[in-house]
Amino acid sequence: MANRITIDPITRIEGHLRIDCEVDGGKVTKAWASGQMWRGVEQILLGRDPRDAWAITQRICGVCTTVHAIVSVRAVENALKMEIPLNAQLIRNIIISAHAIHDHIVHFYHLSALDWVDVVSALKADPKKTAALAESLSTWKLNGPHEMKAVQDRLKNYVQTGQLGIFTNGYWGHPAMKLSPEVNLLAVAHYLQALDVQRRANKIVAILGSKTPHIQNVAVGGVANPIATDSQSVLGVEKLLAIKGYIDELADFVNNVYLVDVGAIGAFYADWTAIGKGVTNYLSVPDLPLDTKGTKFAMPGGYIQNGNLAGYKPIKSFDDAYFHQGVHESAKHAWYEGKKPLHPYKGETVPEYTDFQDDGKYSWVKSPTFYGEPAQVGPLSWVLAWAAAKYEPGMRHLNRLIGIVESVAKTKIPLDALHSTIGRHAARSVVCATMVDNLQQQWQLLVDNIGSGDTKTFNRPEFPKGEVSGVGFHQAPRGVLSHWVVIKNGIIKNYQAVVPTTWNAAPRNANDVAGPYEASLIGTPVADPEKPLEVLRTVHSFDPCLACAVHVVDKENTETVKVQTRL
Amino acid sequence: MRVVILGIGNLLLSDESVGVRALEALRDGHDVPPGVSLIDGGTSGMEFLEDLEGVDLLIVLDAIRANRVPGTFIRLAGAEVPVFFRTKLSPHQIGLSDVLASLELLGRAPREVVVLGVEPLTFETGMQLSAPVAARVPDLVNAAVRELDAHGIRLDPRVMPVANLA
């Protein structure tokens, strides 16, 4: 008998999702991804000064404030064909990298690890064996038996208070949980250590961005950080050295803990390399611009169709016509008016709400396509582009990760294994480690540029009479983010944000082809429809970072179970 | 004594933003003494873990759905606070409750938490508060000031420079 599982939103940050699955014979046979929130932010921007847009767009999402601020100023600068000072690029790059590292660490340890790690099982672990295992994998300083014992004691006390808190909604003892008590304890120890480490990344953003969670320092035309090497109140030697210290701490953790944990845990769940593939068109963009025009980038990106790396097409600059012309959005299955897919400059946001119709409209998320086809975005898309582009800094970390998996699993792991649920986690850790290296480099470039006597951080924007349009893109932690702006006489005439979750959580498109979440869920095994852990694993692997409620409904649409969980 | 006043809410969803608006009014209208931090939390979570770590008093300003008349002032303290975070009174409870639970696990949770809020009328897209909720912002500010007063911390109204009155 087929069961229907519904994962529903409970908070109101933009982009919240509902996932519906039909389960038959223990596997998902049909899936729908539905955005449950009306996207009206674009309407707020109409008629405003383009220089103010970034401060408003960084409120779109609670988790990705920084990325919307950055990409908004990039869009306006692109429309004005502006160059921005090199210092401004580098300062933005450091903020972007630190934010991404923060996001990836928090996603793995605090938002998704508990799908794979059984916290309660960790209580049964032998701390000495845990330490021995950890020390065989990595030289990290906090892997010793005393540390593991202390973590286990802390966990015992916490569980004994009866308030499991963050751990309340876990599927402890679920048959799909496969780690030994020792590996579970190791993961819990690193969960706690990650709570400490993530703030180093946050401090970098705070020093340069003036504060977090909402940065204050970006501006159309550059950044508002005055630079002087001999003053403490502005960006000078002291602050730069503090940032360097934080970068080094992040590098230690990401290389010796995060990447290693993903490899080890991935090895125990090797069967998940065959689950969750879905859409194999992969879109990414280059990022960390190295010049004032945005034509040279530290990290490459581009498009891969049907998983064919040999056919990789690079995206080369902020002005790249191949990217600008390729993006359209369809509202055929979304609660908006409009029959034909539209380019974002022509995008409309006129609501047309119906009920949830399986074969009709069922989402507030439009369906973006790249040259007419759905595309998966995120760290996996980026890593595959790097493989195609032979980007050595990224390949080094990928090969290291694969080496760890192979040594623990004692089997060969082909590159194709990345097209999977566990592959998305693997790719995220590779991106994070590669970002750390790039963060080091961006810091050095900034120090060198300031050392050469360049202290410029801002070029004043000038708005022409008449109409101009531009796009800003960014390889955000969750994938390609783009803002599209049309400016008339210095005022915003149209504004569209095509966000990573829109690409991945897209409903069926104009040709009724399923989006990445939907496609990836087909065939996912579900051992117990009342505890759809496996569905959550695949959805979480995309990093939607949302809160959800799971409802399980049988074929006759009678609700049988209502479980709240974290998405 | 370390105190954090945290305004949370989405500025793009009308009454959802009342906590942030009250925080701004508090900051603009008062001289804030050392030891008291005002944070515009937006809809974030982990980013303010460090700010909340080991504080003596955390005052949260937020929209609170409690089935009251829109614009009703609501204060939650003591045993009501965990209930606030367990049930879905606030749209942000996931992010903030995760942060507080994480701090508890680390043994560094705030010693006292008070939640001050207003029953919202609407969460429509828009940057304006509805009239009944906007009218309560001064009450929310005063409630925060009284809360500090009860802990022996005085917040003086800021004397506006003459130039600004012209």
XYZ file of C-alpha atoms in Angstrom, chain A:
567
model
C 0.000 0.000 0.000
C 1.322 3.430 -0.861
C 1.800 5.985 1.881
C 2.030 9.705 1.380
C 4.518 11.636 3.486
C 4.282 15.407 3.821
C 7.047 17.575 5.229
C 5.603 20.955 6.102
C 7.016 24.316 7.154
C 6.687 25.848 10.557
C 8.626 29.063 10.239
C 8.336 31.982 7.893
C 11.781 32.753 6.600
C 11.473 33.026 2.858
C 11.675 29.802 0.918
C 10.171 27.433 3.441
C 9.364 24.084 2.068
C 6.915 21.310 2.109
C 7.941 17.958 0.700
C 5.340 15.382 -0.330
C 6.315 11.812 -1.145
C 4.398 8.758 -2.161
C 5.982 5.622 -0.795
C 5.253 2.250 -2.349
C 7.007 -1.043 -1.704
C 9.380 0.663 0.752
C 10.589 3.271 -1.755
C 9.624 6.781 -2.802
C 7.760 6.614 -6.118
C 6.575 10.218 -6.511
C 7.725 13.470 -4.933
C 6.692 17.123 -4.876
C 8.630 20.070 -3.454
C 6.482 23.019 -2.506
C 7.593 26.441 -1.306
C 5.057 27.529 1.272
C 5.730 31.194 1.254
C 4.668 33.902 -1.105
C 7.693 35.654 -2.523
C 6.882 39.290 -2.251
C 10.256 40.740 -1.404
C 10.782 41.874 -4.963
C 7.688 44.078 -4.720
C 9.151 45.870 -1.697
C 12.129 46.942 -3.805
C 10.223 48.529 -6.684
C 10.597 52.298 -6.805
C 13.499 52.350 -4.332
C 17.038 53.643 -4.656
C 19.257 50.789 -5.984
C 21.897 51.793 -3.420
C 19.523 50.711 -0.625
C 18.565 47.334 -2.095
C 21.347 45.337 -0.416
C 20.282 46.340 3.076
C 16.746 45.139 2.342
C 17.667 41.965 0.462
C 19.892 40.769 3.290
C 16.683 40.358 5.286
C 15.267 37.873 2.754
C 16.682 34.916 4.598
C 17.782 34.477 8.175
C 20.653 32.218 7.360
C 22.113 33.829 4.263
C 22.025 37.516 5.130
C 25.534 38.249 3.897
C 25.190 36.613 0.494
C 22.109 38.621 -0.462
C 23.870 41.858 0.475
C 26.919 40.992 -1.657
C 25.001 39.809 -4.687
C 22.675 42.814 -4.616
C 25.539 45.309 -4.897
C 27.118 43.134 -7.599
C 23.854 43.346 -9.601
C 23.668 47.137 -9.400
C 27.388 47.478 -10.212
C 26.891 45.171 -13.209
C 24.006 47.347 -14.444
C 26.211 50.454 -14.130
C 29.224 48.635 -15.680
C 31.228 49.748 -12.673
C 34.646 48.704 -11.574
C 35.215 48.502 -7.855
C 38.540 48.970 -6.064
C 40.663 45.856 -5.606
C 40.622 46.261 -1.818
C 36.833 46.151 -1.901
C 36.837 42.927 -3.943
C 39.299 41.320 -1.557
C 37.469 42.434 1.592
C 34.209 41.123 0.138
C 35.974 37.891 -0.822
C 37.212 37.399 2.726
C 33.696 37.995 4.077
C 32.202 35.605 1.499
C 34.732 32.873 2.282
C 34.409 33.189 6.051
C 30.636 33.145 5.781
C 30.715 30.033 3.600
C 33.051 28.207 5.974
C 30.784 29.102 8.893
C 27.755 27.922 6.992
C 29.242 24.584 5.960
C 30.499 23.728 9.447
C 27.151 24.585 11.032
C 25.240 22.715 8.340
C 27.182 19.519 8.769
C 27.475 19.345 12.537
C 24.434 21.226 13.775
C 21.815 20.840 11.095
C 22.361 17.505 9.399
C 24.824 15.250 11.269
C 22.061 14.047 13.555
C 20.462 12.352 10.531
C 23.434 10.001 10.518
C 24.700 10.078 14.100
C 22.810 8.385 16.934
C 23.487 10.590 19.950
C 21.985 8.181 22.472
C 24.178 5.352 21.188
C 27.253 7.450 22.034
C 26.520 6.827 25.724
C 27.513 3.176 25.217
C 30.859 3.967 23.608
C 34.262 3.142 25.045
C 36.034 6.541 25.166
C 39.476 4.881 24.833
C 38.464 3.056 21.655
C 36.904 6.264 20.342
C 40.137 8.142 20.927
C 42.171 5.361 19.298
C 39.947 5.493 16.219
C 40.111 9.291 16.060
C 43.878 9.380 16.460
C 44.254 6.837 13.652
C 42.446 9.240 11.292
C 43.763 12.660 12.260
C 46.286 14.611 14.319
C 43.612 16.968 15.757
C 44.581 18.057 19.266
C 41.201 17.352 20.909
C 40.814 13.673 20.037
C 42.332 12.169 23.197
C 40.658 9.726 25.626
C 40.180 12.397 28.317
C 38.353 14.641 25.903
C 36.109 11.766 24.764
C 35.355 10.764 28.358
C 34.503 14.364 29.273
C 32.136 14.662 26.310
C 30.425 11.402 27.212
C 29.979 12.554 30.842
C 28.560 15.867 29.697
C 26.151 14.072 27.386
C 25.089 11.702 30.188
C 24.249 14.617 32.460
C 22.369 16.351 29.701
C 20.319 13.253 28.833
C 19.635 12.555 32.515
C 17.972 15.934 33.003
C 15.293 14.552 30.676
C 15.512 17.648 28.514
C 17.076 16.442 25.323
C 16.728 19.934 23.926
C 18.308 20.056 20.486
C 18.340 16.282 20.406
C 14.614 15.880 21.125
C 13.567 15.239 17.559
C 16.231 12.740 16.602
C 15.402 9.309 15.284
C 17.454 7.447 17.875
C 17.622 3.701 17.365
C 16.234 3.986 13.806
C 17.201 0.929 11.685
C 18.922 3.243 9.161
C 21.417 4.396 11.840
C 24.588 2.416 11.160
C 27.470 3.939 13.132
C 29.136 2.141 16.042
C 28.812 3.745 19.511
C 32.469 4.849 19.223
C 31.950 6.692 15.914
C 28.790 8.244 17.340
C 30.713 9.518 20.377
C 33.431 10.914 18.142
C 30.835 12.794 16.121
C 29.188 14.189 19.260
C 32.582 15.400 20.525
C 33.195 17.196 17.255
C 29.628 18.549 17.289
C 30.502 20.341 20.540
C 33.920 21.475 19.308
C 32.307 22.810 16.133
C 30.103 25.049 18.275
C 33.288 26.737 19.448
C 35.074 26.800 16.115
C 32.220 28.234 14.036
C 32.464 31.505 15.886
C 35.987 32.121 14.565
C 34.464 32.394 11.091
C 31.735 34.608 12.437
C 34.321 36.903 14.032
C 36.013 37.464 10.684
C 32.688 38.536 9.196
C 32.047 40.753 12.222
C 35.459 42.494 12.066
C 35.105 43.347 8.376
C 31.336 43.646 8.133
C 31.092 45.838 11.263
C 28.669 43.415 12.825
C 26.783 40.169 12.311
C 24.274 38.780 11.544
C 23.659 41.776 9.293
C 26.783 43.261 7.754
C 26.971 47.043 7.446
C 30.037 47.625 5.345
C 29.044 46.935 1.751
C 28.043 49.672 -0.635
C 27.308 49.890 -4.332
C 30.804 50.741 -5.579
C 32.879 49.017 -2.925
C 32.984 48.717 0.833
C 32.775 51.254 3.632
C 35.917 50.062 5.412
C 38.457 52.881 5.601
C 41.961 51.437 5.516
C 44.942 52.831 7.400
C 47.892 50.840 8.634
C 48.512 53.142 11.609
C 45.067 53.396 13.190
C 43.158 51.033 15.460
C 39.708 52.334 14.674
C 39.775 51.452 10.989
C 41.017 48.400 9.125
C 44.690 48.255 10.054
C 47.445 45.850 10.999
C 45.927 44.808 14.304
C 42.588 43.758 12.831
C 44.249 42.045 9.889
C 46.407 39.999 12.247
C 43.380 39.030 14.329
C 41.682 37.795 11.159
C 44.764 35.767 10.236
C 44.661 34.063 13.642
C 41.040 33.053 13.142
C 41.758 31.758 9.633
C 44.515 29.498 10.969
C 42.196 28.036 13.608
C 39.525 27.374 10.984
C 42.066 25.702 8.711
C 43.108 23.334 11.501
C 39.520 22.276 12.249
C 38.282 21.996 8.666
C 41.277 19.970 7.457
C 41.760 17.767 10.501
C 38.201 17.318 11.739
C 35.391 18.259 9.334
C 36.795 16.704 6.152
C 37.965 13.636 8.088
C 34.580 13.134 9.775
C 32.729 13.364 6.476
C 35.111 10.783 5.015
C 34.796 8.389 7.952
C 31.025 8.726 8.379
C 30.584 8.550 4.602
C 32.516 5.291 4.524
C 30.092 3.696 6.987
C 27.178 4.843 4.847
C 28.671 3.854 1.484
C 25.253 2.505 0.396
C 24.073 6.131 0.285
C 26.350 6.784 -2.680
C 23.696 4.932 -4.700
C 20.784 7.030 -3.367
C 19.628 10.576 -4.066
C 21.158 11.266 -7.486
C 18.308 13.166 -9.172
C 19.008 15.949 -11.659
C 22.521 15.675 -13.140
C 22.628 19.072 -14.840
C 24.956 20.989 -12.550
C 25.197 24.785 -12.511
C 27.841 26.751 -10.616
C 29.477 30.146 -11.113
C 33.049 31.318 -10.597
C 33.727 33.345 -7.464
C 36.290 35.374 -5.539
C 36.988 38.003 -8.241
C 40.650 38.969 -8.436
C 40.411 42.164 -10.467
C 38.365 45.360 -10.380
C 36.161 44.344 -13.330
C 35.215 40.833 -12.255
C 36.833 39.052 -15.199
C 39.345 36.906 -13.292
C 38.337 34.600 -10.456
C 40.156 32.471 -7.896
C 37.606 29.655 -8.105
C 36.122 28.474 -11.447
C 32.503 27.548 -12.146
C 30.240 26.696 -15.065
C 27.665 24.304 -16.449
C 27.684 20.518 -16.762
C 24.847 18.874 -18.681
C 23.737 15.303 -17.930
C 26.749 14.714 -15.708
C 29.046 14.899 -18.741
C 32.231 16.506 -17.446
C 33.794 16.519 -20.920
C 31.078 18.930 -22.100
C 31.718 21.431 -19.270
C 31.116 25.049 -20.245
C 32.914 27.587 -18.059
C 31.257 30.849 -16.992
C 33.996 33.423 -17.310
C 32.999 36.839 -16.008
C 30.265 38.864 -14.316
C 29.257 39.877 -17.860
C 29.135 36.330 -19.222
C 26.366 36.247 -21.855
C 26.048 32.461 -21.618
C 24.909 32.842 -17.999
C 22.895 36.036 -18.524
C 20.848 34.524 -21.354
C 20.447 31.002 -19.989
C 18.260 31.616 -16.947
C 14.460 31.540 -17.159
C 11.724 30.895 -14.634
C 8.464 29.051 -15.229
C 5.295 29.575 -13.213
C 3.325 26.716 -14.778
C 3.346 24.738 -11.506
C 3.765 27.732 -9.188
C 1.113 29.952 -7.678
C 1.741 32.857 -10.030
C 0.204 34.074 -13.245
C 2.074 33.520 -16.470
C 2.135 30.740 -19.000
C 5.550 31.041 -20.622
C 8.952 30.877 -18.897
C 10.323 34.404 -18.467
C 13.819 35.817 -18.244
C 14.385 37.386 -14.778
C 14.572 40.933 -16.224
C 11.026 40.353 -17.457
C 10.023 38.335 -14.402
C 6.584 38.877 -12.905
C 5.389 38.163 -9.380
C 1.587 38.221 -9.650
C 0.044 35.593 -7.358
C -2.545 33.090 -8.546
C -3.205 30.768 -5.651
C -4.938 27.431 -6.108
C -4.978 24.510 -3.714
C -2.122 22.044 -3.728
C -2.714 20.338 -7.069
C -0.504 17.323 -7.736
C -0.616 17.876 -11.487
C -1.242 21.625 -11.458
C 0.085 24.449 -9.302
C 1.491 23.469 -5.926
C 4.292 25.821 -4.879
C 5.216 29.440 -4.218
C 8.636 28.657 -5.694
C 8.976 29.260 -9.425
C 10.873 26.735 -11.508
C 14.174 28.103 -12.817
C 15.810 26.468 -15.799
C 19.163 26.817 -17.529
C 18.588 26.713 -21.275
C 15.241 25.042 -20.649
C 16.398 22.331 -18.251
C 16.356 21.999 -14.463
C 19.771 22.337 -12.829
C 21.146 21.257 -9.486
C 23.123 23.923 -7.638
C 25.354 23.727 -4.564
C 28.799 22.506 -3.508
C 28.476 19.303 -5.570
C 27.930 21.341 -8.748
C 31.021 23.355 -7.913
C 33.245 20.346 -7.187
C 32.201 18.674 -10.440
C 32.984 21.892 -12.329
C 36.407 21.887 -10.649
C 36.936 18.290 -11.742
C 36.019 19.287 -15.293
C 38.180 22.428 -15.189
C 41.058 20.538 -13.507
C 41.134 23.085 -10.683
C 44.012 21.642 -8.686
C 43.387 23.265 -5.247
C 39.926 21.693 -5.143
C 41.017 18.339 -6.553
C 43.667 18.022 -3.867
C 41.015 18.068 -1.118
C 38.669 15.821 -3.102
C 41.394 13.225 -3.552
C 42.284 13.433 0.119
C 38.647 12.861 1.081
C 38.290 9.918 -1.285
C 41.472 8.481 0.216
C 39.981 8.628 3.714
C 36.758 6.954 2.565
C 38.690 4.213 0.761
C 40.929 3.510 3.761
C 37.973 3.216 6.164
C 35.600 1.388 3.784
C 38.440 -0.686 2.293
C 36.987 -0.346 -1.190
C 37.578 1.823 -4.269
C 35.349 4.881 -4.582
C 34.791 6.168 -8.149
C 34.117 9.854 -8.901
C 30.585 8.842 -9.935
C 29.797 8.124 -6.279
C 29.495 11.904 -5.850
C 26.153 11.899 -7.698
C 24.324 11.012 -4.493
C 23.012 12.063 -1.112
C 26.299 11.337 0.652
C 28.162 12.839 -2.310
C 26.603 16.220 -1.595
C 27.963 16.121 1.967
C 31.359 15.030 0.669
C 31.425 17.865 -1.873
C 30.464 20.400 0.801
C 33.441 19.439 2.955
C 35.739 19.646 -0.097
C 34.398 23.125 -0.896
C 34.881 24.160 2.718
C 38.510 22.994 2.806
C 39.203 24.655 -0.549
C 37.553 27.851 0.723
C 39.905 27.868 3.706
C 42.931 27.800 1.360
C 41.401 30.580 -0.695
C 40.637 32.595 2.426
C 44.335 32.403 3.326
C 45.219 33.640 -0.164
C 42.659 36.450 -0.212
C 43.995 37.646 3.138
C 47.542 37.669 1.762
C 46.446 39.496 -1.396
C 44.720 42.148 0.715
C 47.734 42.606 2.972
C 50.027 42.867 -0.058
C 47.752 45.326 -1.839
C 47.463 47.558 1.214
C 51.235 47.213 1.666
C 51.726 48.539 -1.860
C 50.088 51.793 -0.763
C 46.576 51.244 -2.168
C 43.970 52.220 0.425
C 41.046 52.874 -1.936
C 37.837 51.020 -1.076
C 35.015 52.849 -2.849
C 34.090 54.223 -6.298
C 31.052 56.489 -6.367
C 28.222 55.043 -8.508
C 26.611 57.259 -11.118
C 23.122 56.479 -12.356
C 22.421 57.365 -15.993
C 19.171 58.719 -17.362
C 17.103 56.000 -19.017
C 17.072 52.262 -18.417
C 19.929 49.897 -17.516
C 19.870 46.328 -16.280
C 22.342 44.026 -14.590
C 22.843 40.741 -12.812
C 24.913 39.905 -9.792
C 25.840 36.295 -9.162
C 27.593 34.524 -6.338
C 28.465 30.912 -5.578
C 26.769 31.017 -2.171
C 27.063 28.154 0.350
C 23.855 26.601 -1.011
C 24.712 27.245 -4.658
C 24.214 29.805 -7.395
C 22.517 32.950 -6.174
C 21.615 35.678 -8.643
C 19.876 39.024 -8.339
C 18.549 40.692 -11.487
C 17.823 44.396 -11.457
C 16.319 46.827 -13.958
C 16.983 50.482 -13.120
C 15.190 53.396 -14.758
C 16.354 56.961 -14.079
C 18.146 55.827 -10.949
C 15.132 53.992 -9.504
C 14.480 50.227 -9.325
C 11.985 49.240 -12.014
C 12.227 45.450 -11.625
C 14.065 43.167 -9.220
C 14.178 39.378 -9.192
C 16.144 37.107 -6.885
C 16.800 33.577 -8.153
C 18.051 31.849 -5.016
C 19.770 28.451 -4.618
C 16.761 26.908 -2.937
C 14.637 28.006 -5.908
C 16.855 25.971 -8.235
C 16.953 22.904 -6.004
C 13.417 23.012 -4.607
C 11.885 23.894 -7.968
C 8.517 22.374 -8.765
C 8.007 20.756 -12.154
C 8.931 23.165 -14.960
C 7.127 24.292 -18.117
C 7.805 20.858 -19.662
C 6.573 19.099 -16.484
C 10.127 17.954 -15.659
C 10.781 17.532 -11.918
C 13.228 19.754 -10.012
C 16.358 18.508 -8.158
C 14.748 17.738 -4.752
C 11.855 15.967 -6.422
C 14.047 13.914 -8.753
C 16.556 13.034 -6.024
C 13.880 11.505 -3.797
C 12.657 8.968 -6.352
C 13.828 5.532 -5.273
C 14.895 6.594 -1.783
C 14.209 3.670 0.576
C 11.888 4.374 3.524
C 12.067 1.701 6.229
C 9.315 3.211 8.375
C 6.893 5.760 6.866
C 6.174 7.021 10.369
C 9.853 7.936 10.728
C 10.910 9.081 7.245
C 14.550 9.616 8.205
C 15.771 8.623 4.761
C 13.697 11.337 3.058
C 15.118 13.918 5.427
C 18.659 12.703 4.732
C 18.317 13.380 1.039
C 16.542 16.726 1.438
C 19.051 17.813 4.104
C 21.963 16.907 1.827
C 21.028 19.951 -0.267
C 21.335 22.149 2.865
C 17.899 23.754 2.960
C 18.478 24.698 6.623
C 14.798 25.103 7.328
C 12.480 23.962 10.028
C 9.833 21.513 9.053
C 7.025 19.424 10.353
C 6.600 15.957 8.941
C 3.136 14.638 8.371
C 2.612 11.132 7.176
C -0.628 10.665 5.306
C -1.873 7.422 3.816
C -3.241 7.058 0.302
C -6.783 7.884 1.385
C -5.423 11.171 2.704
C -6.136 10.369 6.320
C -3.478 11.783 8.511
C -1.942 9.021 10.582
C 1.105 10.600 12.098
C 2.302 14.126 12.703
C 5.903 14.392 13.680
C 7.773 17.640 13.967
C 11.307 17.584 12.871
C 14.126 19.818 11.849
C 14.834 20.227 8.192
